[in-house]
Amino acid sequence: MSDSPLVTEALALARSSVAPGPDFPAGPATVPPRGEALPVPACLDRILRLSLAGGRLRPAPSAGALHPVDTYLLLGSGCGLPPGVYAYHPARHRLHRHGPAPEPAPAGAFAVLGVTARRTVSHYGHRGWPLVLLDAGHAAAALALSGAHAVCLDADGGLLSAAAGGVPVALAAVQLLPGDHGALGRWAEVRNSSPQSPSSPGEEEAPECLRTALRVLGELADSGGGHGTWHPVAGRRPDDSVLLSRRSASPGFHGMPSNAVLARILAAAETASPAGPRWSLAVGGPRPGLLTSRPAGGSAAGGGAAGGPAAGGGGFGASAAHEGHVPGDGTATLHRPASGDVLPTLAHWAARQGWIAQAGAVLLAHGCPAGASAAQIRHDHLAAGYGIGHAQAAATAAGVPSRPVGSWQGADLGAALGGPAGQDWVIHGLALGRTPAVDRTPRPTTGRRTGPATGRTNGPAVGSTTTTATGRGAGAATVPHAGAGTGRSAGTATGRETDAAPRPAPRPAAGPAAGPATGREAGTAPRPATGRETPAATRPATGPVTGREAGTAPVPAPRPATGRTNQGDEPS
């Protein structure tokens, strides 16, 4: 079991169908600057401009475009400014002096990623603190992709906070320029007379969900050990144009990318985060199912996901070892441990975002059992955001539209595939499809429509959250929806909506939108929760998928809820 009852209970609540709300003020969008605004040194200009710069529109994605991550730069000698701690203002792309440097100042430059949880929790409530962790992982990935040298996701939070000049909560560190990783200890020893960064009102005045989130994040930060483990940035760095153009595609894209492209996207996540969660691809198309990767030698990749029960009990079934392989692009091999249409189930787990059932594929980061330690919860979520950040860059480079999905309810993937309950949960996802420029083949007629034609897609009509996928072949699973929602539809749990510069958010075509509202689109003003969701269409589950291939494990419909971690058939 977890070493912290508070963290265990908070994680179970975040994964449950209990709806968050109501909203409360988010506070300042950035840490209010102090002192003179200084230009970013030339040696760091490109890294910050391609990763974190911007207002609501930034290259790094964030849940609801709320951006809870605050970046503090530890600049040593030879960085173009007097050595010291500087707070980065992303909207102005400027630095503000925040604290002194050790004497003598060590060489190199580091970024410490602190968080202001209030920005995210104000809208997502008790589901917000896991999204804060995912956002910090995405910010670390954005810095890594733009030229940073190494990343640390498990250092002691007290050490990081002290090194950054006394910030309230710090979760990760990134080495921006060459230097000694042990220098963080020297930065932490500097006596800093500056007050702590402004944050939310005192805990006694804050809403209960925020007080809980602050305590949970504090315990997670304290679960780190010393200077942590530093991982050199791995993988190929994308072109600048890719980093600036990555963004969340509007819901409604469909069509499965080629096996070669899927293999590259999966490999990008696994290579970036080898010690993180496990990785799988849920695919639609004529042969729906679950794909994992294996290197040529046959050993499991990405933390042991493929080829049998995962470490910690998340099971794909022994039959996976007998399955044939789907050719990839030479860097990875796609292996099919289970067949059946899992996308409707994922749509239901992701706060009933029906458009996910029509996507071509969803990359899944999964693991983090119900009884995980605080250290594992912190690392798995940070690493999931870090890996999805790299995967989204790979998707953008391949011309594949993508949309991160951060909040999941009842998403016990291991139990759905026949393994032990509570051992293998979906932590993060990246929905994938094909653009018209890539996919020029007309879609076949499905024979059944889920609603009136929309302005852009064949997804469900407005007011309907049915996630039954049509045209996916025999045995497509349907997901039961138990009654009306609770004021937090897809708008509260999209989890990841990229705000990437420089392109403005696309405007949907005329006509009703495809599926439930997504809440916070990139670059748009937040929409208030309505407190009511149109009742979802209810349809009994058809049971296990029947159209599976010989020798594969079926993907069953979600199981009934038990305790506080529902399996997807309660309203969310």
Coordinates of C-alpha atoms in Angstrom, one line a residue:
M1 CA 0.0 0.0 0.0
S2 CA 1.0 3.6 -0.4
D3 CA 3.1 5.2 2.3
S4 CA 0.6 8.1 2.6
P5 CA -3.2 7.5 3.2
L6 CA -3.8 11.1 2.1
V7 CA -2.2 10.5 -1.3
T8 CA -4.0 7.1 -1.7
E9 CA -7.4 8.5 -1.0
A10 CA -6.8 11.5 -3.2
L11 CA -5.7 9.3 -6.1
A12 CA -8.8 7.1 -5.7
L13 CA -11.0 10.2 -5.7
A14 CA -9.3 11.6 -8.8
R15 CA -9.9 8.3 -10.7
S16 CA -13.5 8.0 -9.6
S17 CA -16.7 9.3 -11.2
V18 CA -17.3 11.9 -8.5
A19 CA -17.7 15.2 -10.4
P20 CA -15.5 18.2 -9.5
G21 CA -16.9 21.6 -8.9
P22 CA -17.9 24.3 -8.6
D23 CA -15.2 26.5 -10.2
F24 CA -13.4 29.1 -8.2
P25 CA -11.0 32.0 -9.1
A26 CA -7.8 30.7 -10.6
G27 CA -5.7 33.7 -9.5
P28 CA -2.8 35.2 -11.6
A29 CA -1.9 33.3 -14.8
T30 CA 1.8 33.7 -13.9
V31 CA 3.9 34.5 -10.9
P32 CA 3.7 38.3 -10.5
P33 CA 7.1 39.6 -11.6
R34 CA 9.4 41.5 -9.2
G35 CA 12.0 44.0 -10.3
E36 CA 13.4 44.9 -13.7
A37 CA 12.5 42.8 -16.8
L38 CA 15.7 41.5 -18.3
P39 CA 16.1 40.0 -21.8
V40 CA 16.6 36.3 -22.1
P41 CA 20.3 35.5 -22.7
A42 CA 21.2 34.5 -26.3
C43 CA 22.3 31.0 -25.1
L44 CA 18.8 30.3 -23.7
D45 CA 16.6 32.3 -26.1
R46 CA 15.9 29.4 -28.5
I47 CA 15.3 26.9 -25.8
L48 CA 12.7 29.0 -24.0
R49 CA 11.1 30.4 -27.1
L50 CA 10.5 26.9 -28.6
S51 CA 9.2 25.4 -25.3
L52 CA 7.5 27.7 -22.8
A53 CA 7.1 31.2 -24.3
G54 CA 3.6 32.6 -24.8
G55 CA 0.4 33.5 -23.0
R56 CA -2.4 31.0 -23.4
L57 CA -0.8 29.9 -26.6
R58 CA 2.4 28.1 -25.9
P59 CA 4.4 25.2 -27.5
A60 CA 4.0 23.1 -24.3
P61 CA 0.5 21.7 -23.8
S62 CA -1.5 22.2 -20.6
A63 CA -4.9 21.0 -19.2
G64 CA -7.4 23.7 -20.0
A65 CA -4.7 26.1 -21.1
L66 CA -4.3 26.9 -17.4
H67 CA -0.5 26.4 -17.3
P68 CA 0.3 25.7 -13.6
V69 CA 4.0 25.3 -14.2
D70 CA 6.4 28.2 -13.1
T71 CA 10.0 28.1 -14.4
Y72 CA 12.9 29.3 -12.3
L73 CA 16.3 29.5 -14.0
L74 CA 19.5 28.9 -12.1
L75 CA 22.1 30.8 -14.1
G76 CA 25.8 30.3 -13.3
S77 CA 28.8 31.9 -14.7
G78 CA 29.1 32.5 -18.4
C79 CA 25.3 32.6 -19.1
G80 CA 25.1 36.3 -20.2
L81 CA 23.5 37.7 -17.0
P82 CA 24.9 38.1 -13.5
P83 CA 24.7 34.7 -11.8
G84 CA 21.5 34.1 -9.8
V85 CA 18.0 32.7 -9.7
Y86 CA 15.6 34.2 -12.3
A87 CA 11.9 33.8 -12.6
Y88 CA 10.8 33.3 -16.3
H89 CA 7.8 35.3 -17.5
P90 CA 6.5 33.3 -20.5
A91 CA 4.1 35.8 -21.8
R92 CA 6.8 38.5 -22.0
H93 CA 9.7 36.2 -22.7
R94 CA 11.6 38.0 -20.0
L95 CA 13.5 37.2 -16.8
H96 CA 13.2 38.7 -13.4
R97 CA 15.8 38.5 -10.6
H98 CA 14.5 36.1 -7.9
G99 CA 17.5 35.2 -5.8
P100 CA 21.3 35.2 -5.4
A101 CA 23.8 32.6 -6.6
P102 CA 26.4 30.7 -4.6
E103 CA 29.9 32.1 -4.3
P104 CA 31.7 31.3 -6.5
A105 CA 28.8 30.6 -9.0
P106 CA 28.9 27.2 -10.6
A107 CA 29.0 26.9 -14.3
G108 CA 25.9 25.9 -16.4
A109 CA 22.2 26.6 -16.2
F110 CA 19.3 24.7 -14.8
A111 CA 15.5 25.1 -14.9
V112 CA 13.5 24.2 -11.8
L113 CA 9.8 23.6 -12.5
G114 CA 7.6 24.8 -9.7
V115 CA 3.8 24.7 -9.8
T116 CA 0.9 26.9 -8.8
A117 CA -1.8 24.3 -8.3
R118 CA -4.6 26.8 -7.9
R119 CA -4.7 27.6 -11.6
T120 CA -5.6 24.0 -12.5
V121 CA -7.5 22.9 -9.4
S122 CA -9.8 26.0 -9.8
H123 CA -11.4 24.3 -12.8
Y124 CA -10.7 20.6 -12.4
G125 CA -11.2 20.3 -8.6
H126 CA -10.1 17.0 -7.1
R127 CA -9.0 15.8 -10.5
G128 CA -6.6 18.7 -10.9
W129 CA -3.5 17.7 -9.0
P130 CA -2.7 14.7 -11.3
L131 CA -3.0 17.1 -14.2
V132 CA -0.5 19.4 -12.6
L133 CA 2.0 16.6 -12.6
L134 CA 1.3 15.8 -16.2
D135 CA 1.7 19.5 -17.1
A136 CA 5.1 19.5 -15.4
G137 CA 6.1 16.5 -17.4
H138 CA 5.1 18.2 -20.6
A139 CA 7.0 21.3 -19.7
A140 CA 10.1 19.2 -19.1
A141 CA 9.6 17.5 -22.4
A142 CA 9.2 20.8 -24.2
L143 CA 12.6 22.0 -22.8
A144 CA 14.2 18.7 -23.7
L145 CA 12.9 18.8 -27.3
S146 CA 14.2 22.4 -27.7
G147 CA 17.8 21.6 -26.8
A148 CA 18.1 20.9 -23.0
H149 CA 20.7 18.3 -22.0
A150 CA 19.2 16.2 -19.2
V151 CA 16.1 15.9 -17.1
C152 CA 15.5 14.8 -13.5
L153 CA 12.0 13.8 -12.4
D154 CA 12.7 12.4 -8.9
A155 CA 14.9 14.9 -7.0
D156 CA 13.9 15.9 -3.5
G157 CA 11.3 18.6 -3.7
G158 CA 12.8 20.5 -0.7
L159 CA 16.2 20.6 -2.5
L160 CA 14.6 21.9 -5.7
S161 CA 12.5 24.5 -3.8
A162 CA 15.5 25.8 -1.9
A163 CA 17.6 25.9 -5.1
A164 CA 14.9 28.0 -6.8
G165 CA 14.8 30.6 -4.1
G166 CA 12.2 29.2 -1.8
V167 CA 9.3 28.4 -4.1
P168 CA 6.4 26.6 -2.5
V169 CA 6.3 23.4 -4.5
A170 CA 8.9 22.2 -7.1
L171 CA 8.7 18.9 -8.9
A172 CA 11.4 18.6 -11.6
A173 CA 14.6 20.0 -12.9
V174 CA 16.1 20.3 -16.4
Q175 CA 19.8 20.9 -17.3
L176 CA 19.7 23.6 -19.9
L177 CA 23.5 24.1 -20.4
P178 CA 26.4 21.9 -19.5
G179 CA 27.3 21.8 -15.8
D180 CA 27.6 19.6 -12.7
H181 CA 24.3 18.1 -11.5
G182 CA 25.6 18.2 -8.0
A183 CA 25.6 22.0 -8.2
L184 CA 21.9 21.9 -7.3
G185 CA 23.0 21.3 -3.7
R186 CA 25.2 24.4 -3.8
W187 CA 22.2 26.5 -5.1
A188 CA 20.0 25.1 -2.3
E189 CA 22.5 26.2 0.4
V190 CA 22.3 29.9 -0.6
R191 CA 20.6 31.9 2.1
N192 CA 17.7 33.6 0.2
S193 CA 16.2 36.7 1.8
S194 CA 13.5 37.0 -0.9
P195 CA 10.0 36.2 0.2
Q196 CA 8.3 33.1 -1.2
S197 CA 6.6 33.4 -4.6
P198 CA 3.0 34.6 -4.3
S199 CA 0.6 31.8 -4.3
S200 CA -3.0 31.1 -3.4
P201 CA -4.6 32.4 -0.2
G202 CA -3.8 30.6 3.0
E203 CA -4.9 27.1 3.2
E204 CA -7.5 27.9 5.8
E205 CA -9.2 30.3 3.2
A206 CA -8.9 28.0 0.2
P207 CA -11.5 25.5 -1.0
E208 CA -11.1 22.1 0.4
C209 CA -10.1 20.5 -2.9
L210 CA -7.3 23.1 -3.2
R211 CA -6.1 22.5 0.4
T212 CA -6.0 18.8 -0.3
A213 CA -4.2 19.3 -3.6
L214 CA -1.5 21.4 -2.0
R215 CA -0.9 18.8 0.7
V216 CA -0.8 16.0 -1.8
L217 CA 1.6 17.8 -4.1
G218 CA 3.8 18.7 -1.0
E219 CA 4.0 15.0 0.0
L220 CA 4.7 14.0 -3.6
A221 CA 7.5 16.5 -3.8
D222 CA 9.0 15.4 -0.5
S223 CA 9.0 11.8 -1.8
G224 CA 12.0 12.5 -4.0
G225 CA 15.5 11.4 -3.0
G226 CA 18.5 13.8 -2.9
H227 CA 19.7 15.0 -6.2
G228 CA 17.6 12.5 -8.0
T229 CA 18.4 10.5 -11.2
W230 CA 19.4 12.5 -14.2
H231 CA 18.5 11.1 -17.7
P232 CA 20.2 12.5 -20.8
V233 CA 17.8 13.7 -23.4
A234 CA 17.3 10.8 -25.8
G235 CA 15.9 10.6 -29.3
R236 CA 16.0 12.8 -32.3
R237 CA 15.2 16.5 -31.8
P238 CA 12.5 17.8 -34.2
D239 CA 12.9 20.9 -36.4
D240 CA 12.0 24.3 -35.0
S241 CA 8.9 24.4 -37.2
V242 CA 7.6 21.2 -35.6
L243 CA 8.1 22.5 -32.1
L244 CA 6.2 25.7 -32.9
S245 CA 3.4 24.1 -34.8
R246 CA 2.5 21.2 -32.4
R247 CA -0.9 21.7 -30.9
S248 CA -4.0 19.8 -30.0
A249 CA -6.2 19.1 -33.0
S250 CA -9.9 19.9 -32.6
P251 CA -12.0 16.7 -31.8
G252 CA -13.3 15.0 -34.8
F253 CA -10.2 13.7 -36.6
H254 CA -10.3 10.0 -37.5
G255 CA -8.5 7.4 -39.6
M256 CA -5.7 5.3 -38.3
P257 CA -2.1 6.3 -39.2
S258 CA 0.1 3.7 -40.8
N259 CA 1.8 1.0 -38.7
A260 CA 5.2 2.6 -39.5
V261 CA 4.0 6.0 -38.1
L262 CA 2.4 4.4 -35.1
A263 CA 5.6 2.5 -34.4
R264 CA 7.6 5.8 -34.5
I265 CA 5.2 7.6 -32.2
L266 CA 5.2 4.7 -29.7
A267 CA 9.0 4.5 -29.9
A268 CA 9.3 8.2 -29.2
A269 CA 7.4 7.8 -25.9
E270 CA 9.3 4.7 -24.8
T271 CA 12.7 6.1 -25.8
A272 CA 12.1 9.4 -24.0
S273 CA 10.9 7.8 -20.8
P274 CA 12.4 4.3 -20.4
A275 CA 12.0 4.2 -16.6
G276 CA 8.4 5.5 -16.7
P277 CA 5.0 3.9 -17.1
R278 CA 4.2 1.2 -19.7
W279 CA 3.0 2.2 -23.1
S280 CA 0.4 0.7 -25.5
L281 CA -1.6 1.7 -28.6
A282 CA -5.3 1.2 -28.7
V283 CA -6.2 1.1 -32.5
G284 CA -9.4 1.2 -34.5
G285 CA -9.7 0.4 -38.1
P286 CA -10.6 -3.0 -39.6
R287 CA -8.5 -4.8 -37.0
P288 CA -9.1 -3.0 -33.7
G289 CA -7.2 -4.0 -30.6
L290 CA -4.3 -3.2 -28.4
L291 CA -0.7 -3.0 -29.7
T292 CA 2.5 -2.9 -27.8
S293 CA 6.2 -2.9 -29.0
R294 CA 9.0 -5.3 -28.6
P295 CA 12.6 -5.0 -29.7
A296 CA 14.0 -7.7 -32.0
G297 CA 15.2 -9.8 -29.1
G298 CA 11.7 -10.2 -27.8
S299 CA 12.1 -8.6 -24.4
A300 CA 9.4 -6.2 -23.3
A301 CA 10.0 -2.5 -24.0
G302 CA 8.8 0.5 -22.1
G303 CA 8.9 -0.9 -18.7
G304 CA 7.7 -4.4 -19.5
A305 CA 4.4 -3.7 -21.2
A306 CA 4.3 -6.2 -23.9
G307 CA 4.3 -9.9 -24.0
G308 CA 2.7 -10.9 -20.8
P309 CA 1.5 -9.6 -17.4
A310 CA 3.2 -6.4 -16.6
A311 CA 5.2 -5.8 -13.5
G312 CA 2.9 -5.0 -10.7
G313 CA 0.1 -7.2 -12.0
G314 CA -1.2 -5.3 -15.0
G315 CA -2.0 -8.2 -17.4
F316 CA -2.3 -8.5 -21.1
G317 CA -2.5 -12.3 -20.9
A318 CA -0.2 -15.2 -21.8
S319 CA -1.8 -15.5 -25.2
A320 CA 0.1 -12.4 -26.3
A321 CA 3.2 -14.5 -26.6
H322 CA 1.6 -16.5 -29.4
E323 CA 0.4 -13.5 -31.5
G324 CA 1.9 -12.6 -34.8
H325 CA 3.7 -9.2 -35.2
V326 CA 2.5 -6.2 -37.1
P327 CA 5.4 -4.8 -39.1
G328 CA 6.6 -1.4 -37.9
D329 CA 9.3 0.8 -39.4
G330 CA 12.4 -1.1 -38.3
T331 CA 12.9 0.7 -35.0
A332 CA 10.2 -1.1 -33.2
T333 CA 7.8 -4.1 -33.8
L334 CA 4.1 -3.7 -33.1
H335 CA 2.7 -6.7 -31.2
R336 CA -1.0 -7.5 -30.7
P337 CA -1.8 -8.8 -27.2
A338 CA -5.5 -8.2 -27.5
S339 CA -8.2 -7.7 -30.1
G340 CA -11.5 -5.9 -30.0
D341 CA -12.8 -2.3 -30.2
V342 CA -11.4 -0.7 -27.0
L343 CA -11.8 2.9 -28.3
P344 CA -15.4 3.3 -27.1
T345 CA -14.4 2.1 -23.6
L346 CA -11.6 4.7 -23.6
A347 CA -14.1 7.4 -24.7
H348 CA -16.2 6.5 -21.7
W349 CA -13.3 6.5 -19.3
A350 CA -12.1 9.9 -20.6
A351 CA -15.1 11.7 -19.2
R352 CA -17.4 10.4 -22.0
Q353 CA -15.6 12.2 -24.8
G354 CA -17.4 10.5 -27.6
W355 CA -15.0 11.7 -30.3
I356 CA -12.3 9.4 -28.9
A357 CA -14.3 6.4 -30.2
Q358 CA -13.9 7.8 -33.7
A359 CA -10.2 8.5 -33.5
G360 CA -7.8 6.2 -35.4
A361 CA -5.7 5.3 -32.3
V362 CA -4.9 6.4 -28.8
L363 CA -1.4 6.1 -27.3
L364 CA -1.7 5.1 -23.6
A365 CA 0.6 5.5 -20.7
H366 CA -0.5 3.1 -18.0
G367 CA 0.6 1.7 -14.7
C368 CA 0.6 3.3 -11.2
P369 CA -1.4 0.8 -9.2
A370 CA -3.9 1.9 -6.6
G371 CA -1.5 1.2 -3.7
A372 CA 1.5 2.9 -5.3
S373 CA 4.0 4.8 -3.2
A374 CA 4.0 8.6 -3.3
A375 CA 7.4 8.4 -5.1
Q376 CA 5.9 6.1 -7.8
I377 CA 2.8 8.3 -8.3
R378 CA 4.9 11.4 -8.8
H379 CA 7.4 9.7 -11.1
D380 CA 4.8 7.8 -13.2
H381 CA 2.7 11.0 -13.8
L382 CA 5.7 13.2 -14.6
A383 CA 7.2 10.5 -16.9
A384 CA 3.8 10.0 -18.6
G385 CA 3.6 13.7 -19.4
Y386 CA 7.2 13.7 -20.5
G387 CA 6.7 10.7 -22.8
I388 CA 3.5 12.0 -24.3
G389 CA 5.2 15.3 -25.0
H390 CA 7.8 13.5 -27.1
A391 CA 5.2 11.4 -28.8
Q392 CA 3.1 14.5 -29.8
A393 CA 6.2 16.0 -31.3
A394 CA 6.8 12.8 -33.3
A395 CA 3.1 12.9 -34.4
T396 CA 3.4 16.5 -35.5
A397 CA 6.5 15.7 -37.5
A398 CA 4.7 12.9 -39.3
G399 CA 1.7 15.2 -40.1
V400 CA -0.6 13.3 -37.7
P401 CA -3.2 15.3 -35.8
S402 CA -3.1 14.5 -32.1
R403 CA -4.8 15.6 -28.9
P404 CA -3.5 14.7 -25.4
V405 CA -6.1 13.4 -22.9
G406 CA -5.2 13.8 -19.3
S407 CA -8.1 13.0 -17.0
W408 CA -9.3 9.4 -16.8
Q409 CA -12.1 8.0 -14.6
G410 CA -12.4 4.3 -13.7
A411 CA -9.7 3.5 -16.4
D412 CA -8.5 0.2 -14.9
L413 CA -7.0 -1.2 -18.1
G414 CA -5.5 -4.3 -16.4
A415 CA -8.8 -5.4 -15.0
A416 CA -10.6 -4.7 -18.4
L417 CA -8.1 -7.1 -20.0
G418 CA -8.6 -9.8 -17.5
G419 CA -5.8 -9.0 -15.0
P420 CA -6.0 -8.2 -11.3
A421 CA -8.1 -5.1 -10.4
G422 CA -6.4 -1.9 -9.4
Q423 CA -2.9 -2.7 -10.7
D424 CA -2.7 -1.1 -14.2
W425 CA -4.4 2.2 -14.7
V426 CA -4.5 4.6 -17.6
I427 CA -2.5 7.7 -16.6
H428 CA -2.4 9.7 -19.8
G429 CA -3.3 9.4 -23.4
L430 CA -2.7 10.9 -26.9
A431 CA -5.5 10.5 -29.4
L432 CA -4.2 10.1 -33.0
G433 CA -5.7 10.3 -36.5
R434 CA -5.0 11.3 -40.1
T435 CA -5.3 14.6 -41.8
P436 CA -7.0 14.9 -45.2
A437 CA -3.6 15.7 -46.7
V438 CA -2.3 12.4 -45.4
D439 CA -5.4 10.3 -45.9
R440 CA -7.1 11.0 -49.2
T441 CA -9.0 7.7 -49.3
P442 CA -12.8 8.1 -48.8
R443 CA -14.2 6.6 -45.7
P444 CA -16.4 3.6 -46.2
T445 CA -20.1 3.9 -45.5
T446 CA -20.8 2.7 -41.9
G447 CA -24.4 1.6 -42.2
R448 CA -25.3 3.3 -39.0
R449 CA -25.0 6.9 -37.9
T450 CA -24.7 8.0 -34.3
G451 CA -26.6 11.2 -34.9
P452 CA -27.2 14.0 -37.4
A453 CA -24.4 15.0 -39.7
T454 CA -22.1 17.6 -38.2
G455 CA -20.2 20.3 -39.8
R456 CA -17.0 18.3 -39.9
T457 CA -17.2 14.7 -38.8
N458 CA -19.4 11.7 -38.5
G459 CA -19.3 11.8 -34.7
P460 CA -22.3 12.0 -32.4
A461 CA -24.5 15.0 -32.5
V462 CA -24.6 17.7 -29.9
G463 CA -26.4 16.5 -26.8
S464 CA -25.5 12.9 -27.2
T465 CA -22.5 11.3 -25.5
T466 CA -23.0 7.8 -26.9
T467 CA -19.6 6.2 -27.6
T468 CA -20.7 3.3 -29.7
A469 CA -18.3 3.1 -32.6
T470 CA -19.7 2.2 -36.0
G471 CA -18.1 0.7 -39.0
R472 CA -15.3 -0.9 -37.0
G473 CA -16.0 -4.5 -37.9
A474 CA -17.8 -7.3 -36.1
G475 CA -18.0 -7.4 -32.4
A476 CA -17.5 -3.7 -31.6
A477 CA -18.0 -3.2 -27.9
T478 CA -20.5 -0.6 -26.7
V479 CA -20.2 1.3 -23.5
P480 CA -23.2 1.8 -21.2
H481 CA -23.9 5.3 -19.9
A482 CA -25.6 5.5 -16.6
G483 CA -27.9 8.6 -16.7
A484 CA -27.1 12.2 -17.0
G485 CA -23.7 13.8 -16.3
T486 CA -22.8 16.0 -13.4
G487 CA -21.6 19.3 -14.7
R488 CA -18.2 18.1 -15.7
S489 CA -18.3 16.6 -19.2
A490 CA -15.5 16.5 -21.6
G491 CA -14.8 20.1 -20.8
T492 CA -13.5 19.2 -17.4
A493 CA -11.5 16.2 -18.3
T494 CA -9.9 16.8 -21.6
G495 CA -6.8 16.9 -19.6
R496 CA -4.5 18.2 -22.3
E497 CA -5.2 20.9 -24.7
T498 CA -2.2 22.3 -26.5
D499 CA -1.8 26.0 -26.8
A500 CA 1.0 26.1 -29.3
A501 CA 2.1 29.2 -31.2
P502 CA 1.9 30.5 -33.8
R503 CA -1.3 29.2 -35.4
P504 CA -4.6 30.4 -34.0
A505 CA -7.1 27.8 -32.8
P506 CA -9.2 26.4 -35.7
R507 CA -12.8 27.4 -35.7
P508 CA -15.2 24.5 -36.1
A509 CA -17.3 24.3 -39.2
A510 CA -20.9 25.4 -39.1
G511 CA -23.4 23.0 -37.7
P512 CA -23.4 21.1 -34.4
A513 CA -20.2 20.0 -32.9
A514 CA -19.1 16.4 -33.1
G515 CA -19.8 14.9 -29.7
P516 CA -19.8 16.6 -26.2
A517 CA -18.1 19.9 -25.7
T518 CA -14.4 19.8 -25.1
G519 CA -14.3 22.7 -22.7
R520 CA -11.0 24.5 -23.1
E521 CA -9.9 24.8 -26.7
A522 CA -6.5 26.1 -27.4
G523 CA -6.4 29.8 -27.2
T524 CA -10.0 30.3 -26.3
A525 CA -11.5 31.8 -23.2
P526 CA -12.6 29.2 -20.6
R527 CA -16.3 28.3 -20.6
P528 CA -18.0 28.1 -17.3
A529 CA -19.4 24.8 -16.2
T530 CA -23.1 24.5 -16.9
G531 CA -23.9 22.2 -14.0
R532 CA -25.9 20.1 -16.3
E533 CA -25.1 17.6 -19.1
T534 CA -27.6 16.3 -21.6
P535 CA -28.5 12.8 -20.6
A536 CA -26.4 10.3 -22.4
A537 CA -27.8 7.7 -24.7
T538 CA -28.0 4.4 -22.8
R539 CA -27.3 1.1 -24.4
P540 CA -26.6 -2.2 -22.7
A541 CA -23.1 -3.6 -23.1
T542 CA -22.7 -6.4 -25.6
G543 CA -20.2 -8.2 -23.4
P544 CA -16.8 -9.3 -24.6
V545 CA -15.7 -8.5 -28.1
T546 CA -16.6 -11.4 -30.4
G547 CA -14.7 -10.4 -33.5
R548 CA -11.3 -11.1 -32.1
E549 CA -8.6 -13.0 -34.0
A550 CA -7.6 -16.5 -33.1
G551 CA -5.5 -16.8 -30.0
T552 CA -5.9 -13.2 -28.8
A553 CA -7.3 -11.9 -25.5
P554 CA -10.6 -10.1 -25.9
V555 CA -11.1 -6.6 -24.6
P556 CA -14.3 -6.8 -22.5
A557 CA -16.7 -4.0 -21.7
P558 CA -16.0 -2.1 -18.4
R559 CA -16.8 -3.9 -15.2
P560 CA -19.2 -2.6 -12.6
A561 CA -17.8 0.0 -10.2
T562 CA -16.3 -1.1 -6.9
G563 CA -15.4 1.3 -4.1
R564 CA -14.3 4.7 -5.3
T565 CA -12.6 3.6 -8.5
N566 CA -15.4 3.1 -10.9
Q567 CA -14.9 1.0 -14.0
G568 CA -16.7 3.4 -16.3
D569 CA -20.4 2.8 -16.0
E570 CA -21.2 5.6 -13.6
P571 CA -21.7 9.2 -14.8
S572 CA -18.5 11.2 -14.8

